[in-house]
Coordinates of C-alpha atoms in Angstrom, one line a residue:
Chain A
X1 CA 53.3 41.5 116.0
X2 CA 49.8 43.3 116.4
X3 CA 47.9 43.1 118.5
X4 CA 44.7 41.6 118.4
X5 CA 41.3 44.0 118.8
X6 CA 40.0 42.3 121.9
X7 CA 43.8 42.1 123.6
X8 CA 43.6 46.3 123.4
X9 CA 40.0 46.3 124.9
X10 CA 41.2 44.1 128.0
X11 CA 44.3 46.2 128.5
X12 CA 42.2 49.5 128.5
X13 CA 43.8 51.7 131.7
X14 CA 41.1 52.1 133.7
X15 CA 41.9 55.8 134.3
X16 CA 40.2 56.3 131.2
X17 CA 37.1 54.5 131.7
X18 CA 36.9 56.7 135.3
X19 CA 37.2 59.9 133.0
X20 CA 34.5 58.4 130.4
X21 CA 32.4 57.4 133.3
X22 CA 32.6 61.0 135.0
X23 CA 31.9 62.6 131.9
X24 CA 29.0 60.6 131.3
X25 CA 27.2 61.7 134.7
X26 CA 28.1 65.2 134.3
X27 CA 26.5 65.7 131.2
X28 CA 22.9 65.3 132.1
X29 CA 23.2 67.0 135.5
X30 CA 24.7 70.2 133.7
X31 CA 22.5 70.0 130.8
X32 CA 19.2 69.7 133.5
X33 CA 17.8 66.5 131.7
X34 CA 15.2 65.0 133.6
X35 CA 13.6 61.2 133.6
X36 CA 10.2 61.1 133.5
X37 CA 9.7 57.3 135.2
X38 CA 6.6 55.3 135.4
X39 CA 5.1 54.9 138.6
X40 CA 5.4 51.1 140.2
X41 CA 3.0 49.8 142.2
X42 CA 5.3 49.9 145.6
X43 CA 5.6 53.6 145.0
X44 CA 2.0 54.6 144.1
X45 CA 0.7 51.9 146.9
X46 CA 2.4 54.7 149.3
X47 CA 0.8 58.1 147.6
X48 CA -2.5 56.3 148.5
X49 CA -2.2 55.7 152.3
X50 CA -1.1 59.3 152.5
X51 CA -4.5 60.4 150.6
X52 CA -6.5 58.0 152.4
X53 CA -5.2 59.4 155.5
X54 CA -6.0 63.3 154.1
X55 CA -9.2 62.1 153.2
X56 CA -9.6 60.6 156.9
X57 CA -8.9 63.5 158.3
X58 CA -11.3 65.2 156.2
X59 CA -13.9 63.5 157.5
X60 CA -12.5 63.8 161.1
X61 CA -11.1 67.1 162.0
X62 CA -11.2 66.9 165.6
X63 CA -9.1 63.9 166.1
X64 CA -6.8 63.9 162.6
X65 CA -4.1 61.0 162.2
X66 CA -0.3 61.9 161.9
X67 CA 2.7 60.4 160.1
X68 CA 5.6 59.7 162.0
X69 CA 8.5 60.4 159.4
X70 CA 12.1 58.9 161.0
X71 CA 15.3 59.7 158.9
X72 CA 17.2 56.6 159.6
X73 CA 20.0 57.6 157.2
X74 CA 22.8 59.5 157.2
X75 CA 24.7 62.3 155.2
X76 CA 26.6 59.2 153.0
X77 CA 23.5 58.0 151.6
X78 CA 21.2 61.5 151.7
X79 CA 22.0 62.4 148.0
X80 CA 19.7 59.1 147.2
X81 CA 17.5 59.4 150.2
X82 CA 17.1 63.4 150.8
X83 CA 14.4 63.5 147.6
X84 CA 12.7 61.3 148.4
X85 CA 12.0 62.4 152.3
X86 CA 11.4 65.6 150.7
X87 CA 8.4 64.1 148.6
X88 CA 6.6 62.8 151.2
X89 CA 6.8 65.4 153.5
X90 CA 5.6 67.6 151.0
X91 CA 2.7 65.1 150.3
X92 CA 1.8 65.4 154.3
X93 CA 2.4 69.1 154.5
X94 CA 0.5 69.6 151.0
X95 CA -2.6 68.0 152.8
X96 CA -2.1 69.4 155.7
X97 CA -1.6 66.1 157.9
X98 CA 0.4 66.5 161.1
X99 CA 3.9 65.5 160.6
X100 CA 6.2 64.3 163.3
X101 CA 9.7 63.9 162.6
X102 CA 12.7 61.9 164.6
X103 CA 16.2 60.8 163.8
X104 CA 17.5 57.4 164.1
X105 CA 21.6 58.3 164.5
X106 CA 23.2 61.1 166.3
X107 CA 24.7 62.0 162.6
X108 CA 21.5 62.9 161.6
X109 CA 20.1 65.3 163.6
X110 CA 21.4 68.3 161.7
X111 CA 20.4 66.3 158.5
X112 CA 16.3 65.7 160.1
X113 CA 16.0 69.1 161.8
X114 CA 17.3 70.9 158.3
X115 CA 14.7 68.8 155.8
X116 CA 11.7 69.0 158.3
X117 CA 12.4 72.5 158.5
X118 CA 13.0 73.6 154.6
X119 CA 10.3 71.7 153.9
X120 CA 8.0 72.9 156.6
X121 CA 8.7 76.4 155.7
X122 CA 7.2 75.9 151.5
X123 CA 4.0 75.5 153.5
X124 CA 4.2 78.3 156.1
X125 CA 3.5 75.4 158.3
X126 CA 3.8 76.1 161.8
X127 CA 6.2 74.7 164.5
X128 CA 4.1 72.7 167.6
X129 CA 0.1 73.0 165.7
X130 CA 1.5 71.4 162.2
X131 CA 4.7 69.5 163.1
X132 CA 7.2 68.7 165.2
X133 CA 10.8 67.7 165.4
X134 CA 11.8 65.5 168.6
X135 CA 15.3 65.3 167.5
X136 CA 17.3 61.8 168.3
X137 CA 15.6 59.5 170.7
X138 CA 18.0 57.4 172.7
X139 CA 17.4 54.3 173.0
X140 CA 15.3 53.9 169.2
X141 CA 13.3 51.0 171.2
X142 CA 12.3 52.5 173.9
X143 CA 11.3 55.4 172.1
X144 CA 9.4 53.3 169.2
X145 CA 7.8 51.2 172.1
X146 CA 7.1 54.5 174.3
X147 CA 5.0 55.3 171.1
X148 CA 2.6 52.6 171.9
X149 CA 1.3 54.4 175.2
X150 CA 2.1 58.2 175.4
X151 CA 5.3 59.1 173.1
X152 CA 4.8 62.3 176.0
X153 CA 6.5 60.4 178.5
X154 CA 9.9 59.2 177.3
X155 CA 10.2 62.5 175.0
X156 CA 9.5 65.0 177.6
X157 CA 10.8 67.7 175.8
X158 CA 11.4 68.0 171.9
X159 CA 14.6 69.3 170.1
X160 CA 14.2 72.6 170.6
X161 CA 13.6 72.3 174.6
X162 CA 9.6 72.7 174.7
X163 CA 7.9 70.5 177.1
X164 CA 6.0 68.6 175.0
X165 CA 2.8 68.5 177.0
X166 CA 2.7 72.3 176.1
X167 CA 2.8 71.4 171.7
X168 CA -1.0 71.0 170.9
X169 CA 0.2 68.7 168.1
X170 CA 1.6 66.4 170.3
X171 CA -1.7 66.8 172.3
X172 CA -3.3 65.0 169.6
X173 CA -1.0 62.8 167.9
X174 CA 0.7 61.2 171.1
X175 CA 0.4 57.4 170.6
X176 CA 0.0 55.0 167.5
X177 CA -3.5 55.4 167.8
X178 CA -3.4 58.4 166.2
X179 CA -0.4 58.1 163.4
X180 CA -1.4 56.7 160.4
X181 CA 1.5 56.1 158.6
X182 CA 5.2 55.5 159.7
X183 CA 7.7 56.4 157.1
X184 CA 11.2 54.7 157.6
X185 CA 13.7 56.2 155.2
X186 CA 17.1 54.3 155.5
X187 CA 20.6 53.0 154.0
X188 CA 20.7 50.8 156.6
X189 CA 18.3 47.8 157.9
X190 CA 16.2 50.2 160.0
X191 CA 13.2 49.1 158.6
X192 CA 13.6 45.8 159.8
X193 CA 13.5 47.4 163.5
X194 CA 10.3 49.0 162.3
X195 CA 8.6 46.2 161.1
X196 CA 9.6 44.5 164.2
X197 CA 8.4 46.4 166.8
X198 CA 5.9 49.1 165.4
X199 CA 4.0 46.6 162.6
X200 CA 4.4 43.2 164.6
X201 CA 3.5 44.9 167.6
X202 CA 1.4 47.8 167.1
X203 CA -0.2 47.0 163.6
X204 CA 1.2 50.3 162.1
X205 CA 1.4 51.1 158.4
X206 CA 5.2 51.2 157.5
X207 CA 6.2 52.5 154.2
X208 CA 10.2 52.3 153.3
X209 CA 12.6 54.1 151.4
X210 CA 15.6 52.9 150.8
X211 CA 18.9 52.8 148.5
X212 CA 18.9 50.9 145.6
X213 CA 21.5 48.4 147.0
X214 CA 19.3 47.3 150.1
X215 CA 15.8 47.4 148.2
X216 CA 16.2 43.9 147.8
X217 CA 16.2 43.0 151.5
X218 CA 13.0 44.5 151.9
X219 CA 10.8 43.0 148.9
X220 CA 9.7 40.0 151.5
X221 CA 8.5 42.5 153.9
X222 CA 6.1 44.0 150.9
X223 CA 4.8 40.7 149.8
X224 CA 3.8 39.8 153.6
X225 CA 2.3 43.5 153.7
X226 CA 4.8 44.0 156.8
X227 CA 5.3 47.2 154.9
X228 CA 3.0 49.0 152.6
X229 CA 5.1 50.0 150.2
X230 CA 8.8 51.0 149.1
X231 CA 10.7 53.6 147.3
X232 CA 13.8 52.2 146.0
X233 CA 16.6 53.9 145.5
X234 CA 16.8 57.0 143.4
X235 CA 13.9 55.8 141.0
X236 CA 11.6 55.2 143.5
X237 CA 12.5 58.6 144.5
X238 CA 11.6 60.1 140.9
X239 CA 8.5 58.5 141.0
X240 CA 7.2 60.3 144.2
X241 CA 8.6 63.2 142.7
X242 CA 6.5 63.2 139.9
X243 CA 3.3 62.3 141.9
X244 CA 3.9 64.8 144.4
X245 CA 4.6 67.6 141.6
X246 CA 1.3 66.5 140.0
X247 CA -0.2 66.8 143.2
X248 CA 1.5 70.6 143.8
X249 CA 0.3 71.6 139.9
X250 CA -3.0 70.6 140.8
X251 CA -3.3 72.3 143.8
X252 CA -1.6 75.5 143.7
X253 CA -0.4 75.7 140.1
X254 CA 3.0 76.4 137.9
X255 CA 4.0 79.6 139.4
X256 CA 5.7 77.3 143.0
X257 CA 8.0 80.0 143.3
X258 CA 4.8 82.8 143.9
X259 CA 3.1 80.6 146.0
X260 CA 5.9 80.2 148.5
X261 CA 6.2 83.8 148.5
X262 CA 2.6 84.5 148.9
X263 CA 2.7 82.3 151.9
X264 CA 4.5 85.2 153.9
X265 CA 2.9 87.8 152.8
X266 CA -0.7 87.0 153.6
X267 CA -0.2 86.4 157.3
X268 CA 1.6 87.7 160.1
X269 CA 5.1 87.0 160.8
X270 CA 4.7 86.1 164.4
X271 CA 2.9 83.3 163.8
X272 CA 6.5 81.4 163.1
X273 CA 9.3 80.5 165.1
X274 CA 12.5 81.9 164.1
X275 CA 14.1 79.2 165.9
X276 CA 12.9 77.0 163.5
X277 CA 13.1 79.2 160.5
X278 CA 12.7 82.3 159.2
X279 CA 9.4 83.3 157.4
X280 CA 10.3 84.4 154.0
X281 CA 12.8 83.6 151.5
X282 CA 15.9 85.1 149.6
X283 CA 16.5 84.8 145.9
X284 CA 19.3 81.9 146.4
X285 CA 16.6 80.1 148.8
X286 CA 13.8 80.4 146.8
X287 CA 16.1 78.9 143.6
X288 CA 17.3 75.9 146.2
X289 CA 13.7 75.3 147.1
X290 CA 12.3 75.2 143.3
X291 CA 15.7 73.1 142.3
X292 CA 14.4 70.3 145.3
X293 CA 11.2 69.4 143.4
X294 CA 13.1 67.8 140.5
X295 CA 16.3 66.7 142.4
X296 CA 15.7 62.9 141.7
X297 CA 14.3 63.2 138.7
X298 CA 17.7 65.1 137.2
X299 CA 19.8 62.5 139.0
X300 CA 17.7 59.7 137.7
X301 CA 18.8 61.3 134.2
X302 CA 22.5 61.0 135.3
X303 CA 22.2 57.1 136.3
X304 CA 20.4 56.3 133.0
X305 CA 23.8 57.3 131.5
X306 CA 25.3 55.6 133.7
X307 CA 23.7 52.3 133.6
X308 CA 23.8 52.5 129.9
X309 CA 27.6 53.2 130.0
X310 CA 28.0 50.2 132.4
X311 CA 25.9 48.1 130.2
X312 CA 28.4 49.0 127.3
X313 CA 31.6 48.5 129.2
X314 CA 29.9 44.9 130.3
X315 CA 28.9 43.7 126.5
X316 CA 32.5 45.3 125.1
X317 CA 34.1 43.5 128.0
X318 CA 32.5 40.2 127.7
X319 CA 33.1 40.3 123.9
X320 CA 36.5 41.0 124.1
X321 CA 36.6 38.4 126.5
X322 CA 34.5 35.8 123.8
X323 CA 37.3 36.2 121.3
X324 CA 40.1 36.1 123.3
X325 CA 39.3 33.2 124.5
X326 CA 38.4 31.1 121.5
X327 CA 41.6 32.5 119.7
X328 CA 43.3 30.6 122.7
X329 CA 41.0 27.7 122.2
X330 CA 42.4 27.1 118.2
X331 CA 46.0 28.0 119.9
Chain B
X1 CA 36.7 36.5 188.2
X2 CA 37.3 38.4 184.8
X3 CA 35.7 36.0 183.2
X4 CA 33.3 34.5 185.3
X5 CA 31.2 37.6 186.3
X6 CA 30.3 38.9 182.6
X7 CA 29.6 35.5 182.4
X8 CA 26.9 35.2 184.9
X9 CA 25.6 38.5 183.8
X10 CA 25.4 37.5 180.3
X11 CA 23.6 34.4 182.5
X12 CA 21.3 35.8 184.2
X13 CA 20.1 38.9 182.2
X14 CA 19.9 37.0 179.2
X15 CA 17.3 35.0 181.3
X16 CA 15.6 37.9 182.3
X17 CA 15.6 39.2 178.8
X18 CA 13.5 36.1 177.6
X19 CA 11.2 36.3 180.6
X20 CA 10.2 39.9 180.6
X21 CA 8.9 39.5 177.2
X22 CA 6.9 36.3 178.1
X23 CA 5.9 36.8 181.6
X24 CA 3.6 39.8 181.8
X25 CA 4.3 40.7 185.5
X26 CA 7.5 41.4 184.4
X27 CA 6.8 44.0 181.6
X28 CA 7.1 47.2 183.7
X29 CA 11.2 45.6 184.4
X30 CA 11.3 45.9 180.9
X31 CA 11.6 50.0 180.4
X32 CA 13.8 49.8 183.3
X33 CA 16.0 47.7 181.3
X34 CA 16.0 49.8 178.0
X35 CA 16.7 52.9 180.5
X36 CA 20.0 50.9 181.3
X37 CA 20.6 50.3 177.8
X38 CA 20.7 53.6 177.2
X39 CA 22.7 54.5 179.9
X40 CA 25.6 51.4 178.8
X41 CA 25.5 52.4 175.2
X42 CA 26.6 55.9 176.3
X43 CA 30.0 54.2 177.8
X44 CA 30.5 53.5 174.3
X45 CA 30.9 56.7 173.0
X46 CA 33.6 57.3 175.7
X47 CA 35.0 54.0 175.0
X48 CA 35.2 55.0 171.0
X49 CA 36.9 58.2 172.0
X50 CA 39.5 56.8 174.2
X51 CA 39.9 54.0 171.9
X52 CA 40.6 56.6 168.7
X53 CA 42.7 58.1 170.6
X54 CA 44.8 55.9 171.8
X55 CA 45.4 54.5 168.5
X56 CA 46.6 57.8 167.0
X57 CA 48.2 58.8 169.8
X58 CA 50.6 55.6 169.2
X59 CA 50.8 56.5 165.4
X60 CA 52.0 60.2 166.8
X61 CA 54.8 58.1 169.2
X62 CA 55.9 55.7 167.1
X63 CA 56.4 58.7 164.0
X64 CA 54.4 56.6 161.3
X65 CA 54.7 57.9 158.0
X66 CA 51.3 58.8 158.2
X67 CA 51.0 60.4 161.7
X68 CA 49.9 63.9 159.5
X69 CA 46.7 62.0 159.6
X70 CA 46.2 61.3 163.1
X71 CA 46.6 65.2 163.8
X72 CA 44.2 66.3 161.2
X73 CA 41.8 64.0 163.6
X74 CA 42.9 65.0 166.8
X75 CA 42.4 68.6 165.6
X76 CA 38.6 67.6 163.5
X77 CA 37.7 65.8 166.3
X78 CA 38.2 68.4 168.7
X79 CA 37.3 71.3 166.7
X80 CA 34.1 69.9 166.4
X81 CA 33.4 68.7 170.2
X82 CA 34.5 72.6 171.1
X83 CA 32.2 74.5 169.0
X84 CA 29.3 71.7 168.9
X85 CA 29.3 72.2 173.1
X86 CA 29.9 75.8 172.6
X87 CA 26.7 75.6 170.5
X88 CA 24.7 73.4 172.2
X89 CA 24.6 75.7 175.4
X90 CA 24.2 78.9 173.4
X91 CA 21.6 78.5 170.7
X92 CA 21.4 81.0 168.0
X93 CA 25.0 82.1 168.2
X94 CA 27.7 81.9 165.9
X95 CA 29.7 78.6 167.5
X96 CA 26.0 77.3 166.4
X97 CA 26.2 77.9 162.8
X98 CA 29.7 77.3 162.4
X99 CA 29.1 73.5 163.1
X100 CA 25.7 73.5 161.3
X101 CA 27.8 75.0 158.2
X102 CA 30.6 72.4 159.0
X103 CA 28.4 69.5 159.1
X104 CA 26.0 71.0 156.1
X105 CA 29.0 71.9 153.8
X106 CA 32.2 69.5 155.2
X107 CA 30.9 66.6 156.8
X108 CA 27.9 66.0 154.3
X109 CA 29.8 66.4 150.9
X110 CA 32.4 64.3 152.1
X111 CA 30.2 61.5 152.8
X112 CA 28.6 61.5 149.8
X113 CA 31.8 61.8 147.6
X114 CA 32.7 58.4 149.5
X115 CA 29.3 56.8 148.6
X116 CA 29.0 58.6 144.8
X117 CA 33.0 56.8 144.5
X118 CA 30.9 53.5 143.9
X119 CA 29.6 54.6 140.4
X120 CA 33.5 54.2 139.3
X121 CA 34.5 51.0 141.5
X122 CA 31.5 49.8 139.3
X123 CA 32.8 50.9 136.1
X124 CA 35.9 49.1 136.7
X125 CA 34.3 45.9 138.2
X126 CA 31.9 45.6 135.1
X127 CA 34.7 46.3 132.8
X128 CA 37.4 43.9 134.5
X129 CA 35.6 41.2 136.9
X130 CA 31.9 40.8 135.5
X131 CA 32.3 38.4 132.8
X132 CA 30.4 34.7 131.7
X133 CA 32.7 32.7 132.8
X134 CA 30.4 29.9 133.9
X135 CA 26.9 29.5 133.3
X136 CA 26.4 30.9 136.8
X137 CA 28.4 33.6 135.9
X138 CA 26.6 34.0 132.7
X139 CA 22.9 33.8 134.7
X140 CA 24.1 36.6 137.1
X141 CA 25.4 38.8 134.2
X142 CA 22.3 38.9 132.1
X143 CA 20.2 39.2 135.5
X144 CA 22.1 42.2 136.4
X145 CA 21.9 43.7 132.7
X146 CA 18.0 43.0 133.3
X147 CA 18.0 45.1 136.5
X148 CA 20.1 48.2 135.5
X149 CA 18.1 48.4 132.5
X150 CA 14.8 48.1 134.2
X151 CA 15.6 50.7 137.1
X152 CA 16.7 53.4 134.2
X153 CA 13.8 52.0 131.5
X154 CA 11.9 54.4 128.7
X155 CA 10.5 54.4 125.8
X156 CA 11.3 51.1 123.7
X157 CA 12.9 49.6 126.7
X158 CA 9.8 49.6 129.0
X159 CA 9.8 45.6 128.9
X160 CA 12.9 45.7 131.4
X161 CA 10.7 47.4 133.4
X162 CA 8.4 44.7 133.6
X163 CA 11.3 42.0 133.9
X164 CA 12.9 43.9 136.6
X165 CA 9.8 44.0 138.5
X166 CA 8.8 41.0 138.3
X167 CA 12.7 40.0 139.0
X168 CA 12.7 41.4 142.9
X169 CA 9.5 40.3 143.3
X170 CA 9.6 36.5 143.0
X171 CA 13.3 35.5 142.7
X172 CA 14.5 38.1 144.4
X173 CA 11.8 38.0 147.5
X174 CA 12.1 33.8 147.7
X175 CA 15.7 34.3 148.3
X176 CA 16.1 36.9 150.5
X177 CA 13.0 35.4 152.5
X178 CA 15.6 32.0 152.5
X179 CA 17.9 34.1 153.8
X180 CA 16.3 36.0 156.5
X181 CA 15.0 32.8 158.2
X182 CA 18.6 31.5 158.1
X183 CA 19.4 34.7 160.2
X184 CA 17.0 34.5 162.0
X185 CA 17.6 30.6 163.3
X186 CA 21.5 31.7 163.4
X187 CA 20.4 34.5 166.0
X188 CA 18.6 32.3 168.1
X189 CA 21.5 29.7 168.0
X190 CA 24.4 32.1 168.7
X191 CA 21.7 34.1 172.0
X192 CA 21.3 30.5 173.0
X193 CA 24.8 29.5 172.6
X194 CA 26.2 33.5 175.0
X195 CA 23.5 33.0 177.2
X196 CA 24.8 29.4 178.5
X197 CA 28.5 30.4 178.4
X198 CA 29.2 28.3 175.7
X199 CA 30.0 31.0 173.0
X200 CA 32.8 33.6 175.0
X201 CA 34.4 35.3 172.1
X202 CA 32.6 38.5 173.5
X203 CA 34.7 38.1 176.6
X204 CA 38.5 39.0 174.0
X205 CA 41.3 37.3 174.9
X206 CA 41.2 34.4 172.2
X207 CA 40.7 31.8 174.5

């Protein structure tokens, strides 16, 4: 006997769909197509407190605010979360707005020190006047709460060993008085902590970013404006993206690649830290740094394939599953 | 003895816990409290190591059929405690860069392979398990459509976009607000319920 059309489609080995479904992300990744998103109010809602705060310090050079960016994520969850750290860091270092950086798991240090730094070094910014990395703080309380008075104190010394007393940064930006914006990027329920203790307590700005399957938890914390806003998952990624490439075009033009190199050539080398990088840039890293600025973007090309392949597989499935059952029904 | 002394402390600092955040005479105890945390939460680590180890090292006696494993992580795990302590105490050299390169280009990769493995646990879910059984079922189904068509929306598709939005922010908001405030009391029950002794399955022993 035959069999039936919709008996085949449930037997399917799923082998095959894994192959389809591989196939189906590969394509667009190889073939460099990129998502051009619309920007959602959580996202843009976030671009603006970082202007605002540019244009704040604008107006107030001698006493400028920060951000305090924490990677709260580690290696399992950076293909989502990397770009978009990467875009707002380049936002801050774009407008020249003091950046400190922290990690929230011992995982991660290697993961924080390495972004900070790659992304620091696009700028020429320099290590201890333009940011800072102060590694993991252990306990994240104590730290976050140590924030609230003089950060100075319970950090005495940053990554790298300086005494932190001796970083004019942190000379400025040494308490929540003078941080603007706290950026939580996380796969886990970090923000939570942040909301807790540095909003509820201190009245900080948080803004979130987050993987697509824990957006949800945080939507509450947007409506109560707990949090400012929220880049969710790899989309909310691409949308920074794009701002922040806008941004980059409209401030130092196309040509990225020139501009990074210019960067080392106009000044003196001394002026950087080796430790923390090395002032200019080989072919290979100046192709890795150009291929960051539309990471999210490409990948978001790859999950629209995907989705739309899921989507496919759900309607074939649940037809398949329509007939089957009503040829049981006049059974 | 065993049991009644964590139960005291549990007692007692859970007391002290509530009262250094509402007595403010008592807020200076409470950085001198975090400092212990800190210092207790570093027993874990040990307490992790010992306790990996001892549950490979049984694997390795007992011959299971796959002990192979339990050596690649005796010899990972060490590998990487050698040359990270090696490279903590002499910056710049090349025990340094080995682990930044094994944690840039092993550890990282691997992670993310295990995270990007969803995309085809997915596949199969959507193909074999995601189907409108029930008008529940059905609800869920067409919700979740919504969503991944929103997230990935363009051109003529757009209106997903707008459904998807407005998706997390009312439905999706009122019930994860429901369900944070159900934490939330069931975190204040179960503190209440270790802080008078009457909740001990923190204590092992089954009892």
């Amino acid at each position: 006997m035959k069999t039936p059309w919709y008996e085949k489609i449930a037997s399917v080995d799923k082998k095959i769909l894994y192959v389809i479904m591989f196939v189906v992300v590969m394509i667009p990744l190889l073939a460099k197509w990129t998502y051009n998103p619309d920007v959602m109010d959580e996202v843009q809602d976030i671009y603006d407190e970082v202007e605002e705060i540019y244009a704040y310090n604008l107006a107030n050079p001698d006493a400028p605010m920060g951000i305090l960016f924490s990677f709260d994520y580690g290696p399992s969850t950076s293909a989502e979360l990397d770009p978009m750290m990467m875009s707002v860091l380049r936002h801050a270092f774009l407008r020249k707005i003091p950046v400190v950086t922290w990690v929230a798991f011992v995982d991660s240090i290697d993961l924080g020190k390495r972004i900070t730094n790659f992304i620091a070094k696009e700028y020429g910014a320099v290590y201890g006047e333009d940011f800072v990395f102060m590694g993991y703080p252990y306990p994240m309380t104590a730290a976050v709460v140590a924030f609230g008075s003089d950060v100075r104190k319970f950090l005495v010394k940053d990554f790298y060993g300086n005494v932190s007393t001796d970083l004019p940064l942190l000379n400025k930006i040494y308490n929540y008085k003078s941080i603007g914006l706290i950026v939580t990027v996380s796969g886990t329920s970090m923000p939570r902590f942040w909301v807790t203790y540095a909003n509820t307590l201190y009245g900080k700005k948080i803004a979130t970013g987050t993987t697509a399957v824990s957006a949800a938890d945080f939507y509450p914390f947007l409506q109560t404006k707990q949090m400012i806003g929220m880049m969710g998952g790899l989309r909310g990624a691409a949308e920074y993206e794009k701002l922040v490439y806008e941004l980059e075009t409209e401030l130092i033009g196309t040509d990225t690649e020139m501009y990074m190199q210019s960067v080392y050539k106009q000044n003196t080398v001394q002026k950087w830290d080796t430790k923390v990088f090395t002032p200019g840039y080989t072919e290979e890293e100046l192709r890795e740094h150009i291929s960051t600025r539309m990471t999210a973007r490409t990948g978001m090309a790859s999950q629209a394939a995907a989705h739309f392949f899921v989507i496919f597989l759900i309607i074939l499935a649940n037809l398949g599953y329509f007939f089957k059952r009503r040829a049981e029904n006049k059974r | 003895m065993k049991r009644t002394l964590p139960l005291a402390l549990a007692f007692i600092f859970g007391l002290i816990g509530i009262a250094v955040q509402i007595v403010p005479a008592l807020k200076g105890f409470l950085n001198t409290m975090l400092d212990w945390m800190a210092i207790i939460g570093s027993f874990a680590l040990a307490l992790g190591v010992s306790s990996l180890t001892r549950h490979h090292m049984t694997k390795i006696r007992r011959k299971h059929k796959d002990m192979f494993f339990s050596y690649v992580t005796f010899v990972t795990m060490l590998f990487m405690m050698i040359i990270g302590l090696i490279g903590y105490f002499q910056p710049e050299s090349l025990y340094q860069r080995l682990f930044g390169n094994m944690y840039n280009y092993v550890r990282v990769p691997l992670d993310a392979s295990m995270f990007a493995l969803l995309a085809f646990f997915i596949t199969s879910a959507a193909y074999r398990a995601f189907r409108a059984r029930t008008w529940l079922a059905t609800v869920l189904l067409v919700a979740g459509v919504v969503v991944m068509m929103g997230r990935v929306a363009f051109g003529p598709f757009m209106i997903f976009n707008d459904i998807t939005a407005w998706l997390m922010k009312v439905p999706t908001t009122a019930a994860m607000r429901g369900l944070t405030i159900g934490i939330g009391l069931g975190i204040v029950a179960t503190s209440i319920k270790i802080v008078l002794g009457i909740e001990r399955s923190y204590l092992g022993g089954g009892e």
